Coordinates of C-alpha atoms in Angstrom, one line a residue:
I1 CA -34.5 -3.0 19.8
L2 CA -31.9 -4.2 22.3
T3 CA -29.2 -1.8 21.1
H4 CA -31.7 1.1 21.1
A5 CA -32.6 0.2 24.7
W6 CA -28.7 0.1 25.6
K7 CA -28.3 3.5 24.3
L8 CA -31.2 4.8 26.3
K9 CA -29.3 3.2 29.5
L10 CA -32.6 1.2 30.0
I11 CA -30.1 -2.1 30.0
T12 CA -26.6 -2.2 30.8
D13 CA -25.4 -4.1 28.3
V14 CA -26.6 -5.8 24.8
P15 CA -26.7 -9.5 25.2
R16 CA -25.5 -11.9 22.5
V17 CA -28.3 -13.2 20.7
S18 CA -27.8 -16.0 18.1
A19 CA -29.7 -16.0 14.9
P20 CA -31.7 -18.9 14.1
N21 CA -30.3 -21.3 11.7
V22 CA -33.0 -20.2 8.9
A23 CA -31.7 -20.7 5.1
D24 CA -31.5 -17.7 3.2
K25 CA -34.3 -18.4 0.6
K26 CA -32.6 -16.1 -2.2
H27 CA -29.3 -17.7 -2.2
G28 CA -29.8 -21.2 -0.5
V29 CA -27.4 -20.9 2.4
T30 CA -28.0 -21.1 6.0
S31 CA -27.0 -18.8 9.0
D32 CA -24.4 -21.0 10.6
T33 CA -22.0 -20.7 7.4
F34 CA -19.7 -17.9 7.4
A35 CA -18.1 -16.1 4.4
S36 CA -14.6 -15.2 4.4
F37 CA -12.7 -13.0 1.5
T38 CA -10.0 -14.0 -1.1
V39 CA -6.7 -12.1 -1.1
D40 CA -8.0 -10.2 -4.1
E41 CA -11.3 -9.3 -2.4
Y42 CA -9.6 -8.2 0.7
V43 CA -7.0 -6.2 -1.2
T44 CA -9.8 -4.6 -3.2
F45 CA -11.9 -3.7 -0.2
S46 CA -9.0 -2.4 2.2
K47 CA -7.5 -0.3 -0.8
S48 CA -11.0 1.4 -1.2
V49 CA -11.1 2.6 2.4
D50 CA -7.7 3.5 2.3
G51 CA -8.3 5.7 -0.6
L52 CA -11.5 7.4 0.5
C53 CA -9.4 8.1 4.0
N54 CA -6.7 9.7 2.0
S55 CA -8.8 11.5 -0.9
P56 CA -7.9 14.9 -1.0
K57 CA -11.5 15.9 -1.7
L58 CA -12.3 14.8 2.0
N59 CA -12.8 18.0 3.7
R60 CA -15.3 16.9 6.4
S61 CA -13.7 16.0 9.8
D62 CA -16.6 13.9 10.8
V63 CA -16.4 11.8 7.8
K64 CA -12.5 11.5 7.8
R65 CA -13.0 10.4 11.7
R66 CA -15.5 7.7 10.9
L67 CA -13.4 6.6 7.8
E68 CA -10.1 6.5 10.0
G69 CA -12.0 4.4 12.5
L70 CA -13.5 1.8 10.1
R71 CA -9.8 1.6 8.4
F72 CA -8.3 0.4 11.7
W73 CA -11.3 -1.5 12.8
I74 CA -10.7 -3.7 9.4
Y75 CA -7.0 -3.8 10.3
L76 CA -7.3 -4.8 13.7
I77 CA -9.6 -7.7 13.0
S78 CA -8.0 -9.2 9.9
N79 CA -4.2 -9.1 11.4
T80 CA -5.1 -10.5 15.1
G81 CA -8.2 -12.7 14.6
I82 CA -10.1 -10.9 17.7
R83 CA -13.6 -10.7 17.6
A84 CA -15.6 -7.6 16.5
Q85 CA -17.7 -7.8 19.9
E86 CA -14.1 -8.2 21.7
C87 CA -13.1 -4.9 19.8
Y88 CA -15.8 -2.8 21.1
G89 CA -14.6 -3.6 24.7
L90 CA -10.8 -2.7 23.9
R91 CA -9.4 0.5 25.6
W92 CA -6.4 2.3 24.7
R93 CA -4.4 0.9 27.3
D94 CA -5.1 -2.6 26.1
V95 CA -3.1 -1.9 22.9
Q96 CA 0.8 -2.2 23.7
L97 CA 4.2 -2.3 22.2
Q98 CA 6.5 -4.8 23.4
Y99 CA 10.3 -5.2 22.5
D100 CA 12.0 -8.5 22.0
I101 CA 15.6 -8.1 22.9
D102 CA 16.6 -11.3 21.4
Q103 CA 15.3 -10.8 18.1
D104 CA 15.8 -6.8 18.3
V105 CA 12.1 -6.1 17.1
N106 CA 9.1 -4.5 18.3
Y107 CA 5.5 -6.4 18.2
T108 CA 2.2 -5.4 19.2
V109 CA 0.1 -7.2 21.6
I110 CA -3.7 -6.7 22.6
K111 CA -4.8 -7.5 26.0
I112 CA -8.2 -9.1 26.2
T113 CA -9.6 -9.0 29.6
A114 CA -11.9 -11.6 30.8
S115 CA -14.9 -8.9 30.8
V116 CA -14.2 -8.5 27.2
S117 CA -13.4 -11.8 26.0
K118 CA -16.4 -13.9 24.4
V119 CA -15.3 -16.9 26.3
G120 CA -14.7 -15.0 29.8
K121 CA -10.9 -16.0 29.9
P122 CA -8.3 -13.3 29.6
R123 CA -5.6 -13.7 26.7
T124 CA -2.9 -11.7 25.0
V125 CA -3.0 -11.5 21.1
I126 CA -0.2 -11.2 19.3
A127 CA -0.4 -9.2 16.0
R128 CA 0.9 -10.7 12.7
D129 CA 3.0 -7.8 11.6
Y130 CA 5.2 -6.8 14.4
D131 CA 4.6 -3.3 15.5
D132 CA 2.5 -2.0 12.2
T133 CA -0.8 -2.5 14.3
Y134 CA 0.3 -0.4 17.1
K135 CA 1.6 2.5 14.6
R136 CA -2.0 2.1 13.1
A137 CA -3.6 2.2 16.3
M138 CA -1.7 5.5 17.4
R139 CA -2.5 7.0 14.0
W140 CA -6.4 6.2 14.7
R141 CA -5.9 7.6 18.1
K142 CA -5.1 11.2 16.7
Y143 CA -8.8 10.9 15.1
A144 CA -10.7 9.5 18.0
T145 CA -12.6 11.8 19.9
W146 CA -11.9 10.4 23.0
S147 CA -8.3 9.2 23.3
D148 CA -7.3 8.6 27.1
D149 CA -5.8 5.4 28.4
D150 CA -9.0 4.3 29.8
D151 CA -11.2 5.3 27.0
L152 CA -12.4 2.7 24.5
L153 CA -10.9 2.4 20.9
F154 CA -14.3 2.6 19.3
A155 CA -16.5 4.9 21.7
S156 CA -19.5 7.1 20.8
R157 CA -18.7 10.7 20.0
D158 CA -21.4 11.7 22.4
D159 CA -20.9 10.0 25.5
R160 CA -17.6 7.7 25.5
E161 CA -19.9 4.6 25.6
K162 CA -19.2 1.7 23.3
T163 CA -20.5 1.7 19.9
T164 CA -21.1 -0.6 17.1
K165 CA -21.3 1.8 14.2
M166 CA -18.0 0.3 12.5
Y167 CA -20.0 -2.7 11.7
F168 CA -22.7 -0.8 9.9
L169 CA -20.1 1.2 7.9
F170 CA -18.4 -2.0 7.1
K171 CA -21.6 -3.4 5.6
K172 CA -22.5 -0.1 3.9
H173 CA -18.9 -0.3 2.0
L174 CA -19.2 -3.9 1.4
K175 CA -22.5 -2.9 -0.4
R176 CA -20.7 -0.2 -2.6
L177 CA -18.1 -2.6 -3.6
G178 CA -20.7 -5.3 -4.6
L179 CA -18.8 -7.4 -1.9
E180 CA -21.9 -8.4 0.3
L181 CA -21.8 -11.8 -0.8
D182 CA -18.9 -14.4 -1.6
S183 CA -19.0 -16.7 -4.6
D184 CA -21.1 -19.3 -2.7
G185 CA -23.7 -16.6 -1.9
R186 CA -22.6 -16.6 1.7
R187 CA -23.3 -13.1 3.2
R188 CA -20.2 -11.3 4.7
T189 CA -20.2 -10.2 8.3
S190 CA -17.3 -9.1 10.5
T191 CA -16.8 -12.6 11.3
S192 CA -15.6 -12.9 7.5
L193 CA -12.5 -10.8 8.6
R194 CA -11.6 -13.1 11.4
H195 CA -12.3 -16.0 9.1
F196 CA -9.7 -14.3 6.6
Y197 CA -6.7 -14.0 9.4
A198 CA -7.5 -17.6 10.2
E199 CA -7.2 -18.8 6.6
M200 CA -4.2 -16.7 6.0
R201 CA -2.3 -17.9 9.1
L202 CA -2.9 -21.6 8.5
K203 CA -2.0 -20.9 4.9
D204 CA 1.3 -19.8 6.2
N205 CA 1.7 -22.9 8.1
T206 CA 0.7 -21.3 11.5
S207 CA 0.1 -24.2 14.3
I208 CA -3.4 -24.6 14.8
Y209 CA -2.6 -24.7 18.5
A210 CA -0.9 -21.3 18.6
L211 CA -3.7 -20.1 16.4
A212 CA -6.5 -21.3 18.4
R213 CA -4.8 -19.6 21.6
N214 CA -4.5 -16.4 19.9
M215 CA -8.0 -16.3 18.3
G216 CA -9.5 -17.2 21.8
T217 CA -11.1 -20.5 20.8
S218 CA -10.5 -24.2 20.8
V219 CA -8.2 -26.4 18.5
S220 CA -11.3 -28.7 17.7
M221 CA -13.0 -25.6 16.4
I222 CA -10.0 -24.5 14.2
E223 CA -9.7 -28.3 12.7
Q224 CA -13.6 -28.4 12.2
R225 CA -14.1 -25.2 10.5
Y226 CA -10.9 -24.9 8.5
A227 CA -10.5 -28.8 8.0
S228 CA -11.2 -28.4 4.2
A229 CA -8.9 -25.4 3.6
I230 CA -5.8 -27.2 5.9
H231 CA -6.1 -30.2 3.6
G232 CA -6.1 -28.6 0.4
W233 CA -3.3 -26.3 1.1
N234 CA -1.4 -29.3 2.2
L235 CA -2.3 -31.3 -0.8
R236 CA -1.4 -28.6 -2.9
N237 CA 1.8 -28.2 -1.2
Q238 CA 2.6 -31.8 -1.6
L239 CA 1.7 -32.2 -5.2
T240 CA 3.6 -29.3 -6.3
S241 CA 6.6 -29.9 -4.1
N242 CA 9.3 -30.7 -6.9
L243 CA 7.9 -27.8 -9.0
Q244 CA 8.7 -25.3 -6.2
R245 CA 12.0 -26.9 -5.4
D246 CA 13.0 -26.5 -9.1
L247 CA 11.7 -22.7 -9.2
K248 CA 14.1 -22.1 -6.1
K249 CA 16.9 -23.3 -8.0

């Protein structure tokens, strides 16, 4: 209802309203728990979208444009950890390529302004893949209806205003692949991509302080939400350290 009112310009913004903490009767989980992806599930999902984008049978420009937008939206969240709501506020000028003269490498930075940030604080997000996020953004820019520097990355084709259509496409393709729920019966949302990013960075021994800063959250939240994963990986590494050394010989 609120989204419809916003599209009709009856209100200036869609307020964030938290869902009630109600148990999912069918699956026995609560709405304040979030699912992630396993590596295999994420690869299956992303490759499926890639396949649709690259299909020689895809001859409708409007479908091609939506799929290219979805492909970049998925990649952006899962490689930077930014929130879906922050994605919708990003403008083309906020995606930048920076050169590190000491390491002789380019890398992608995303400028999150205070008005876009969920917590109202500006931050600079560093993508995990050097310049690949920037290259993918420029690929999406070729298909996007609106591509001036001040335009939104994900804008409505009709009026240049922000749109949340990517989320509904995301859910549609999860359902198509049977990936709506994780192995514990938790329903996947756009936050699942953010969780996947965090889990993979922690698995690569990224500092929780650096991760919290990049994701625009607190260290305590990282520790609270991913404690079991951190301890599990650390325990595994300690118990297999001799094996790992032997394999490197």
